[in-house]
């Protein structure tokens, strides 16, 4: 039987006690909910999200969601393979058919490297294997003088994290998950949650319109960068460092050559490019420029724009520095079409958990509570991690 969706304060949940509650309706919370129904169909399950799905407050909403399987560690390699298979067969696996909301774009993933590795090919061999249009685009975008070798993952690419999340959300509800939207959860004890039901007033400000409480046997905190704050309510210190990440965009540029399908709008077709820690990913006729990972921000940091040659731009200083330091490797960083914005809000960005890899953990003192977090490789490894947690969790 389908679960109940409670999306405004006038509606009530069918019960005030659940066997398991998941806090956070980002891609990982929703994926975990879907698999929880499969592994524990007889247990009651509630997912609480403080906004809608997708939520503009989460990392899933802005994620460029790059996916690849180029992991040296065999465990990560296996997880990425599993995740790619899931993404490629998402409609079949979830039973949710959303033909106008493509979830995965397996355009390939190419990593250009300065070192030579055993399983890599030479740059020349790789370029020769690609179309003329792609070769010209690679040459326009990158200076590969120092590139010694290339690894290519033909099944890699990028996802629409938002669409992936919605597939899992619909499927989880269809399989019996109750969904409580516009509701912020905080721990009031190790076995209960205080819920603030939220609504928008005429000035579009969020306000608390109702308060209630719920009890649970097990709880999974999948609240993204807010997980640390949510867990503070338990009095147990769990490290959840966060970092504000942004990515500028190269708007359609005449130096880029569009694919052969000019009749359908001249789409730019390129695999995801990884070089010197940067990723370039197509979006319409332009490219997203995803900078290398930054270290965690200090507590209280607020994203502020930086200055480039005395002019204010919307990128934080560390990202401007990494772009400036890589002008030689990326001739495209000097193009006027690289849109750096004028204020932080004009450049796509969000807070994210400052971990490279997604993971789950059982809390030490409250071992009926679990933390499930993403990280930079959330789409490549996170779905398998959420599946693993749903399979491993024991519900009395
Ligand atoms: C700029 C940027 C680039 C990225 N690039 C990539 C990439 O290329 N590849 C990749 O794999 N990953 C990438 N990531 C990381 C990836 O997007 C995230 O790790 C992933 O989306 C996290 O999903 P999540 O479900 O854990 O968290 P989120 O999407 O953040 O979801 C958490 C949810 O919890 C809700 N919530 C929080 N607190 C509460 C509460 N108290 N009560 C109720 N609800 C609550 C929030 O509203 C939110 O919807 C990137 C992230 C960013 C920001």
Tab-separated table of C-alpha atoms and ligand atoms in Angstrom:
chain	number	residue	atom	x	y	z
A	1	UNK	CA	0.000	0.000	0.000
A	2	UNK	CA	1.249	3.536	-0.811
A	3	UNK	CA	2.480	5.773	1.974
A	4	UNK	CA	0.823	9.043	3.023
A	5	UNK	CA	2.198	12.358	1.771
A	6	UNK	CA	1.705	15.175	4.274
A	7	UNK	CA	2.724	18.406	2.629
A	8	UNK	CA	0.912	21.104	4.578
A	9	UNK	CA	0.082	21.889	8.174
A	10	UNK	CA	-3.616	21.083	7.884
A	11	UNK	CA	-2.806	17.409	7.223
A	12	UNK	CA	-1.697	14.882	9.858
A	13	UNK	CA	0.415	11.751	9.804
A	14	UNK	CA	-1.401	8.420	10.298
A	15	UNK	CA	0.730	7.622	13.392
A	16	UNK	CA	3.048	9.340	15.880
A	17	UNK	CA	5.471	6.405	16.146
A	18	UNK	CA	7.643	4.880	13.396
A	19	UNK	CA	10.016	1.929	13.317
A	20	UNK	CA	12.403	4.094	11.311
A	21	UNK	CA	12.564	7.809	10.508
A	22	UNK	CA	14.870	9.329	7.881
A	23	UNK	CA	15.661	13.038	8.287
A	24	UNK	CA	16.443	14.705	4.934
A	25	UNK	CA	14.947	14.288	1.481
A	26	UNK	CA	18.063	14.779	-0.644
A	27	UNK	CA	19.162	12.113	-3.084
A	28	UNK	CA	20.750	9.936	-0.384
A	29	UNK	CA	17.842	10.038	2.079
A	30	UNK	CA	15.361	9.209	-0.693
A	31	UNK	CA	17.524	6.428	-2.159
A	32	UNK	CA	17.872	4.949	1.328
A	33	UNK	CA	14.085	5.163	1.866
A	34	UNK	CA	13.496	3.268	-1.389
A	35	UNK	CA	15.836	0.430	-0.333
A	36	UNK	CA	14.550	0.413	3.261
A	37	UNK	CA	11.131	-0.558	1.859
A	38	UNK	CA	12.753	-3.397	-0.048
A	39	UNK	CA	14.810	-4.786	2.843
A	40	UNK	CA	12.332	-4.064	5.670
A	41	UNK	CA	8.866	-4.036	4.031
A	42	UNK	CA	7.089	-4.921	7.283
A	43	UNK	CA	8.500	-1.918	9.216
A	44	UNK	CA	6.911	1.538	9.238
A	45	UNK	CA	9.045	4.254	7.646
A	46	UNK	CA	8.774	8.054	7.603
A	47	UNK	CA	10.949	10.524	5.688
A	48	UNK	CA	10.946	14.142	6.908
A	49	UNK	CA	12.045	17.016	4.671
A	50	UNK	CA	12.046	20.667	5.706
A	51	UNK	CA	11.133	21.850	2.195
A	52	UNK	CA	9.806	20.046	-0.870
A	53	UNK	CA	11.484	17.513	-3.123
A	54	UNK	CA	13.838	18.684	-4.408
A	55	UNK	CA	14.760	21.147	-1.695
A	56	UNK	CA	16.612	24.287	-2.706
A	57	UNK	CA	18.414	24.107	0.651
A	58	UNK	CA	20.206	20.854	-0.172
A	59	UNK	CA	23.316	20.027	-2.202
A	60	UNK	CA	21.300	17.707	-4.460
A	61	UNK	CA	19.516	20.700	-5.999
A	62	UNK	CA	22.690	22.276	-7.413
A	63	UNK	CA	24.863	19.219	-7.854
A	64	UNK	CA	26.564	18.827	-11.260
A	65	UNK	CA	26.349	15.144	-10.263
A	66	UNK	CA	29.351	13.823	-12.120
A	67	UNK	CA	29.598	10.040	-12.208
A	68	UNK	CA	32.590	7.825	-12.977
A	69	UNK	CA	34.130	4.499	-12.111
A	70	UNK	CA	37.839	5.414	-12.161
A	71	UNK	CA	38.612	4.273	-8.631
A	72	UNK	CA	41.809	2.404	-7.755
A	73	UNK	CA	40.278	1.000	-4.574
A	74	UNK	CA	38.403	-2.233	-5.552
A	75	UNK	CA	35.558	-1.580	-3.090
A	76	UNK	CA	34.901	1.905	-4.525
A	77	UNK	CA	35.222	0.548	-8.070
A	78	UNK	CA	32.548	-2.053	-7.287
A	79	UNK	CA	30.243	0.548	-5.709
A	80	UNK	CA	30.614	2.882	-8.698
A	81	UNK	CA	29.835	0.040	-11.106
A	82	UNK	CA	26.718	-0.786	-9.100
A	83	UNK	CA	25.648	2.899	-9.014
A	84	UNK	CA	26.143	3.345	-12.778
A	85	UNK	CA	24.025	0.265	-13.448
A	86	UNK	CA	21.330	1.656	-11.163
A	87	UNK	CA	21.385	5.056	-12.872
A	88	UNK	CA	21.248	3.508	-16.333
A	89	UNK	CA	18.248	1.369	-15.361
A	90	UNK	CA	16.567	3.733	-12.920
A	91	UNK	CA	13.077	3.557	-14.441
A	92	UNK	CA	13.089	-0.252	-14.516
A	93	UNK	CA	14.531	-0.607	-11.022
A	94	UNK	CA	12.285	1.971	-9.332
A	95	UNK	CA	9.264	1.273	-11.548
A	96	UNK	CA	8.902	5.036	-12.080
A	97	UNK	CA	8.735	6.138	-15.687
A	98	UNK	CA	9.426	9.850	-16.190
A	99	UNK	CA	10.429	10.052	-19.860
A	100	UNK	CA	10.711	13.864	-19.853
A	101	UNK	CA	12.963	13.884	-16.793
A	102	UNK	CA	16.082	12.090	-17.908
A	103	UNK	CA	18.036	10.993	-14.860
A	104	UNK	CA	21.378	9.934	-16.357
A	105	UNK	CA	23.497	11.161	-19.247
A	106	UNK	CA	26.181	8.529	-19.924
A	107	UNK	CA	28.343	10.796	-22.102
A	108	UNK	CA	31.589	9.196	-20.864
A	109	UNK	CA	34.219	10.469	-18.422
A	110	UNK	CA	37.787	11.233	-19.435
A	111	UNK	CA	40.641	11.873	-17.052
A	112	UNK	CA	43.778	13.515	-18.475
A	113	UNK	CA	46.834	12.856	-16.305
A	114	UNK	CA	50.436	14.083	-15.952
A	115	UNK	CA	51.709	10.636	-14.973
A	116	UNK	CA	51.618	7.402	-16.915
A	117	UNK	CA	49.677	4.538	-15.332
A	118	UNK	CA	49.514	0.869	-16.368
A	119	UNK	CA	45.851	0.828	-17.370
A	120	UNK	CA	45.876	4.227	-19.100
A	121	UNK	CA	46.235	4.951	-22.795
A	122	UNK	CA	48.285	7.670	-24.463
A	123	UNK	CA	46.737	11.029	-25.142
A	124	UNK	CA	47.295	10.571	-28.901
A	125	UNK	CA	45.520	7.193	-28.980
A	126	UNK	CA	42.602	8.563	-26.982
A	127	UNK	CA	42.161	11.668	-29.148
A	128	UNK	CA	42.359	9.601	-32.330
A	129	UNK	CA	39.503	7.439	-31.092
A	130	UNK	CA	37.208	10.476	-30.735
A	131	UNK	CA	35.223	12.438	-33.331
A	132	UNK	CA	36.780	15.419	-35.086
A	133	UNK	CA	34.380	17.804	-33.307
A	134	UNK	CA	35.421	16.465	-29.909
A	135	UNK	CA	39.127	16.604	-30.741
A	136	UNK	CA	38.817	20.271	-31.708
A	137	UNK	CA	36.899	21.061	-28.517
A	138	UNK	CA	39.514	19.318	-26.342
A	139	UNK	CA	42.235	21.307	-28.093
A	140	UNK	CA	40.359	24.590	-27.638
A	141	UNK	CA	39.611	23.989	-23.962
A	142	UNK	CA	42.800	22.386	-22.674
A	143	UNK	CA	46.534	22.683	-23.102
A	144	UNK	CA	47.573	19.050	-22.867
A	145	UNK	CA	51.335	19.615	-23.338
A	146	UNK	CA	52.064	18.027	-19.967
A	147	UNK	CA	49.427	15.309	-20.228
A	148	UNK	CA	51.089	11.893	-20.426
A	149	UNK	CA	48.146	9.562	-20.322
A	150	UNK	CA	44.382	9.237	-20.313
A	151	UNK	CA	41.833	7.051	-18.536
A	152	UNK	CA	38.385	6.796	-20.066
A	153	UNK	CA	35.180	5.439	-18.544
A	154	UNK	CA	32.647	4.995	-21.342
A	155	UNK	CA	29.773	4.408	-18.839
A	156	UNK	CA	30.584	7.553	-16.857
A	157	UNK	CA	28.885	10.909	-17.358
A	158	UNK	CA	26.581	13.006	-15.258
A	159	UNK	CA	23.159	12.714	-13.691
A	160	UNK	CA	20.338	15.088	-12.952
A	161	UNK	CA	20.543	14.579	-9.183
A	162	UNK	CA	17.139	16.221	-8.852
A	163	UNK	CA	15.499	13.725	-11.212
A	164	UNK	CA	17.265	10.791	-9.596
A	165	UNK	CA	16.007	11.979	-6.187
A	166	UNK	CA	12.450	12.289	-7.482
A	167	UNK	CA	12.495	8.763	-8.950
A	168	UNK	CA	13.457	7.378	-5.531
A	169	UNK	CA	10.947	9.643	-3.769
A	170	UNK	CA	7.971	8.527	-5.877
A	171	UNK	CA	9.017	4.883	-5.625
A	172	UNK	CA	9.568	5.038	-1.852
A	173	UNK	CA	6.068	6.485	-1.302
A	174	UNK	CA	4.493	3.984	-3.693
A	175	UNK	CA	6.147	1.214	-1.643
A	176	UNK	CA	4.691	2.529	1.632
A	177	UNK	CA	7.005	5.272	2.955
A	178	UNK	CA	5.148	8.150	4.634
A	179	UNK	CA	6.521	11.522	3.550
A	180	UNK	CA	6.346	14.616	5.743
A	181	UNK	CA	7.256	17.764	3.795
A	182	UNK	CA	7.757	21.367	4.972
A	183	UNK	CA	8.678	20.024	8.407
A	184	UNK	CA	11.940	20.577	10.289
A	185	UNK	CA	13.042	17.822	12.655
A	186	UNK	CA	15.214	18.194	15.759
A	187	UNK	CA	15.969	15.574	18.419
A	188	UNK	CA	14.082	16.177	21.654
A	189	UNK	CA	15.471	12.950	23.139
A	190	UNK	CA	17.348	9.939	21.815
A	191	UNK	CA	14.017	8.308	20.976
A	192	UNK	CA	11.875	11.255	19.881
A	193	UNK	CA	11.802	14.177	17.477
A	194	UNK	CA	10.317	17.602	17.762
A	195	UNK	CA	8.734	18.618	14.459
A	196	UNK	CA	8.185	22.196	13.321
A	197	UNK	CA	5.600	22.336	10.550
A	198	UNK	CA	6.553	25.205	8.241
A	199	UNK	CA	4.641	27.416	5.867
A	200	UNK	CA	5.421	30.483	3.751
A	201	UNK	CA	3.709	33.772	4.676
A	202	UNK	CA	2.687	36.477	2.187
A	203	UNK	CA	6.216	37.911	2.268
A	204	UNK	CA	7.496	34.447	1.277
A	205	UNK	CA	9.170	34.045	4.666
A	206	UNK	CA	9.148	30.609	6.244
A	207	UNK	CA	7.344	30.473	9.597
A	208	UNK	CA	6.510	27.759	12.103
A	209	UNK	CA	2.759	27.127	12.041
A	210	UNK	CA	2.469	23.993	14.158
A	211	UNK	CA	4.627	21.924	16.485
A	212	UNK	CA	4.327	18.251	17.287
A	213	UNK	CA	6.448	15.305	18.328
A	214	UNK	CA	7.138	11.822	17.027
A	215	UNK	CA	8.858	8.789	18.453
A	216	UNK	CA	10.980	6.240	16.608
A	217	UNK	CA	12.906	3.022	17.124
A	218	UNK	CA	15.697	3.801	14.605
A	219	UNK	CA	16.649	7.035	12.877
A	220	UNK	CA	18.831	7.855	9.864
A	221	UNK	CA	20.144	11.398	9.643
A	222	UNK	CA	20.663	12.252	5.971
A	223	UNK	CA	20.388	16.021	6.359
A	224	UNK	CA	23.390	16.909	4.166
A	225	UNK	CA	25.467	19.808	5.476
A	226	UNK	CA	22.953	20.316	8.330
A	227	UNK	CA	23.547	16.812	9.718
A	228	UNK	CA	26.068	18.100	12.288
A	229	UNK	CA	23.545	20.637	13.614
A	230	UNK	CA	20.756	18.030	13.722
A	231	UNK	CA	22.975	15.593	15.655
A	232	UNK	CA	24.023	18.281	18.162
A	233	UNK	CA	20.544	17.847	19.682
A	234	UNK	CA	21.655	14.403	20.903
A	235	UNK	CA	24.613	15.751	22.833
A	236	UNK	CA	26.909	13.375	20.954
A	237	UNK	CA	29.745	14.994	19.048
A	238	UNK	CA	29.824	13.795	15.444
A	239	UNK	CA	32.215	15.474	13.037
A	240	UNK	CA	30.382	16.914	10.017
A	241	UNK	CA	32.699	19.520	8.420
A	242	UNK	CA	31.180	21.532	5.590
A	243	UNK	CA	32.415	23.668	2.735
A	244	UNK	CA	30.742	26.148	0.398
A	245	UNK	CA	31.414	24.984	-3.171
A	246	UNK	CA	30.626	26.934	-6.324
A	247	UNK	CA	31.069	26.461	-10.019
A	248	UNK	CA	31.144	29.100	-12.763
A	249	UNK	CA	29.952	28.421	-16.281
A	250	UNK	CA	31.487	28.920	-19.702
A	251	UNK	CA	28.478	30.242	-21.588
A	252	UNK	CA	28.078	29.116	-25.212
A	253	UNK	CA	31.298	30.330	-26.843
A	254	UNK	CA	32.106	30.639	-30.519
A	255	UNK	CA	35.386	28.823	-29.847
A	256	UNK	CA	33.426	25.689	-28.965
A	257	UNK	CA	32.185	23.526	-31.786
A	258	UNK	CA	28.665	22.256	-31.402
A	259	UNK	CA	27.711	18.662	-32.193
A	260	UNK	CA	26.393	17.437	-35.483
A	261	UNK	CA	22.736	17.807	-34.457
A	262	UNK	CA	22.602	21.496	-35.340
A	263	UNK	CA	19.015	20.998	-36.484
A	264	UNK	CA	18.000	20.266	-32.875
A	265	UNK	CA	19.668	23.289	-31.352
A	266	UNK	CA	23.370	22.567	-31.784
A	267	UNK	CA	24.071	20.778	-28.514
A	268	UNK	CA	27.615	20.572	-27.196
A	269	UNK	CA	28.528	16.908	-26.928
A	270	UNK	CA	31.602	16.056	-24.897
A	271	UNK	CA	32.444	13.526	-22.216
A	272	UNK	CA	32.924	14.923	-18.721
A	273	UNK	CA	36.547	16.128	-18.580
A	274	UNK	CA	38.744	15.719	-15.516
A	275	UNK	CA	42.104	17.504	-15.501
A	276	UNK	CA	44.265	18.990	-12.726
A	277	UNK	CA	41.459	18.464	-10.204
A	278	UNK	CA	38.939	20.449	-12.289
A	279	UNK	CA	35.913	18.955	-14.023
A	280	UNK	CA	34.246	20.364	-17.118
A	281	UNK	CA	30.701	19.215	-17.785
A	282	UNK	CA	28.413	20.201	-20.637
A	283	UNK	CA	25.205	22.067	-20.010
A	284	UNK	CA	23.197	23.067	-23.098
A	285	UNK	CA	25.694	24.921	-25.343
A	286	UNK	CA	28.104	25.739	-22.509
A	287	UNK	CA	30.237	24.061	-19.853
A	288	UNK	CA	30.119	23.970	-16.068
A	289	UNK	CA	33.581	24.439	-14.515
A	290	UNK	CA	33.748	22.485	-11.278
A	291	UNK	CA	36.842	23.446	-9.273
A	292	UNK	CA	39.007	21.096	-7.176
A	293	UNK	CA	37.806	20.262	-3.666
A	294	UNK	CA	38.376	22.895	-1.004
A	295	UNK	CA	39.232	22.213	2.621
A	296	UNK	CA	36.408	22.496	5.158
A	297	UNK	CA	35.371	26.030	6.114
A	298	UNK	CA	35.888	27.278	9.631
A	299	UNK	CA	32.778	27.465	11.818
A	300	UNK	CA	30.831	30.635	11.105
A	301	UNK	CA	32.274	31.187	7.607
A	302	UNK	CA	29.832	32.982	5.317
A	303	UNK	CA	30.478	32.807	1.563
A	304	UNK	CA	31.731	36.145	0.269
A	305	UNK	CA	32.707	37.164	-3.219
A	306	UNK	CA	36.326	37.709	-4.159
A	307	UNK	CA	38.112	40.213	-6.344
A	308	UNK	CA	39.796	39.625	-9.666
A	309	UNK	CA	42.090	42.453	-10.844
A	310	UNK	CA	40.226	44.742	-8.439
A	311	UNK	CA	36.794	43.818	-9.858
A	312	UNK	CA	34.257	42.044	-7.635
A	313	UNK	CA	33.232	38.579	-8.847
A	314	UNK	CA	30.794	36.076	-7.363
A	315	UNK	CA	33.375	33.381	-6.673
A	316	UNK	CA	35.063	32.893	-3.351
A	317	UNK	CA	38.782	33.745	-3.255
A	318	UNK	CA	40.105	30.160	-3.137
A	319	UNK	CA	38.258	29.266	-6.344
A	320	UNK	CA	39.488	32.405	-8.140
A	321	UNK	CA	43.039	31.413	-7.067
A	322	UNK	CA	42.733	27.888	-8.447
A	323	UNK	CA	41.383	29.247	-11.745
A	324	UNK	CA	44.224	31.790	-12.003
A	325	UNK	CA	46.824	29.104	-11.182
A	326	UNK	CA	45.522	26.946	-14.015
A	327	UNK	CA	45.333	29.468	-16.848
A	328	UNK	CA	48.125	27.612	-18.667
A	329	UNK	CA	46.353	24.243	-18.500
A	330	UNK	CA	42.927	25.645	-19.419
A	331	UNK	CA	43.080	28.292	-22.163
A	332	UNK	CA	39.266	28.489	-21.822
A	333	UNK	CA	39.664	30.120	-18.385
A	334	UNK	CA	40.786	33.270	-20.209
A	335	UNK	CA	37.676	33.359	-22.417
A	336	UNK	CA	35.275	36.233	-21.833
A	337	UNK	CA	32.469	33.683	-21.811
A	338	UNK	CA	33.626	32.342	-18.415
A	339	UNK	CA	30.837	33.804	-16.292
A	340	UNK	CA	32.178	34.590	-12.814
A	341	UNK	CA	29.100	36.570	-11.711
A	342	UNK	CA	29.255	39.731	-9.633
A	343	UNK	CA	27.869	38.379	-6.365
A	344	UNK	CA	27.849	34.971	-4.632
A	345	UNK	CA	24.167	34.425	-5.428
A	346	UNK	CA	24.881	34.774	-9.177
A	347	UNK	CA	27.172	31.729	-9.232
A	348	UNK	CA	25.684	28.246	-8.714
A	349	UNK	CA	26.861	26.886	-5.392
A	350	UNK	CA	25.824	25.267	-2.141
A	351	UNK	CA	27.121	23.947	1.128
A	352	UNK	CA	28.265	20.391	1.049
A	353	UNK	CA	29.706	17.948	3.530
A	354	UNK	CA	33.478	18.318	3.205
A	355	UNK	CA	34.212	14.642	2.700
A	356	UNK	CA	35.550	13.176	-0.531
A	357	UNK	CA	33.532	9.990	-0.282
A	358	UNK	CA	30.029	9.278	0.972
A	359	UNK	CA	29.673	6.952	3.963
A	360	UNK	CA	27.369	5.856	6.757
A	361	UNK	CA	28.098	5.322	10.422
A	362	UNK	CA	26.283	4.127	13.503
A	363	UNK	CA	26.548	6.582	16.395
A	364	UNK	CA	28.634	5.364	19.341
A	365	UNK	CA	26.415	6.248	22.284
A	366	UNK	CA	23.096	6.180	20.434
A	367	UNK	CA	23.588	3.120	18.289
A	368	UNK	CA	20.002	3.114	17.023
A	369	UNK	CA	20.827	6.342	15.149
A	370	UNK	CA	22.803	6.425	11.902
A	371	UNK	CA	24.469	9.195	9.907
A	372	UNK	CA	24.368	8.888	6.117
A	373	UNK	CA	26.368	11.550	4.307
A	374	UNK	CA	27.371	12.433	0.755
A	375	UNK	CA	30.558	14.084	-0.409
A	376	UNK	CA	32.237	14.960	-3.641
A	377	UNK	CA	31.703	11.467	-5.063
A	378	UNK	CA	28.080	11.227	-3.898
A	379	UNK	CA	26.623	10.155	-7.237
A	380	UNK	CA	29.365	7.651	-8.087
A	381	UNK	CA	29.420	5.990	-4.664
A	382	UNK	CA	26.571	7.390	-2.546
A	383	UNK	CA	23.682	5.413	-4.006
A	384	UNK	CA	25.488	2.141	-3.274
A	385	UNK	CA	26.291	3.483	0.209
A	386	UNK	CA	22.597	4.270	0.880
A	387	UNK	CA	21.670	0.780	-0.370
A	388	UNK	CA	24.320	-0.765	1.884
A	389	UNK	CA	22.979	1.081	4.944
A	390	UNK	CA	19.392	-0.014	4.212
A	391	UNK	CA	20.606	-3.601	3.908
A	392	UNK	CA	22.796	-3.495	7.049
A	393	UNK	CA	20.462	-1.759	9.481
A	394	UNK	CA	18.759	-4.018	11.988
A	395	UNK	CA	15.299	-2.948	13.072
A	396	UNK	CA	13.817	-4.631	16.131
B	1	LIG	C1	28.811	22.700	-5.820
B	1	LIG	C2	28.682	21.223	-5.613
B	1	LIG	C3	29.226	20.350	-6.549
B	1	LIG	C4	29.083	18.962	-6.393
B	1	LIG	N1	29.541	18.142	-7.368
B	1	LIG	C5	29.304	16.825	-7.293
B	1	LIG	C6	29.644	15.950	-8.353
B	1	LIG	O1	30.089	16.372	-9.411
B	1	LIG	N2	29.451	14.617	-8.207
B	1	LIG	C7	28.903	14.108	-7.079
B	1	LIG	O2	28.751	12.904	-6.996
B	1	LIG	N3	28.549	14.920	-6.045
B	1	LIG	C8	28.735	16.253	-6.135
B	1	LIG	N4	28.380	17.076	-5.109
B	1	LIG	C9	27.949	16.470	-3.857
B	1	LIG	C10	26.532	15.965	-3.898
B	1	LIG	O3	25.708	16.870	-4.574
B	1	LIG	C11	26.030	15.808	-2.482
B	1	LIG	O4	26.952	15.081	-1.699
B	1	LIG	C12	24.704	15.073	-2.468
B	1	LIG	O5	23.748	15.731	-3.274
B	1	LIG	C13	24.254	15.031	-1.044
B	1	LIG	O6	22.970	14.482	-0.983
B	1	LIG	P1	22.315	14.353	0.442
B	1	LIG	O7	21.010	13.695	0.229
B	1	LIG	O8	23.282	13.716	1.387
B	1	LIG	O9	22.179	15.845	0.991
B	1	LIG	P2	21.298	17.076	0.502
B	1	LIG	O10	21.011	17.070	-0.935
B	1	LIG	O11	21.974	18.290	1.061
B	1	LIG	O12	19.914	16.836	1.248
B	1	LIG	C14	19.741	17.013	2.625
B	1	LIG	C15	18.280	17.391	2.835
B	1	LIG	O13	18.019	17.431	4.213
B	1	LIG	C16	17.099	18.470	4.451
B	1	LIG	N5	17.215	18.832	5.871
B	1	LIG	C17	18.292	19.358	6.479
B	1	LIG	N6	18.044	19.541	7.801
B	1	LIG	C18	16.783	19.096	8.013
B	1	LIG	C19	15.959	19.003	9.170
B	1	LIG	N7	16.385	19.418	10.380
B	1	LIG	N8	14.696	18.507	9.032
B	1	LIG	C20	14.243	18.095	7.821
B	1	LIG	N9	14.992	18.171	6.692
B	1	LIG	C21	16.248	18.639	6.787
B	1	LIG	C22	17.519	19.564	3.472
B	1	LIG	O14	16.467	20.467	3.190
B	1	LIG	C23	17.938	18.754	2.264
B	1	LIG	O15	16.892	18.601	1.331
B	1	LIG	C24	28.461	18.458	-5.240
B	1	LIG	C25	27.923	19.324	-4.284
B	1	LIG	C26	28.023	20.701	-4.470
B	1	LIG	C27	27.427	21.614	-3.446
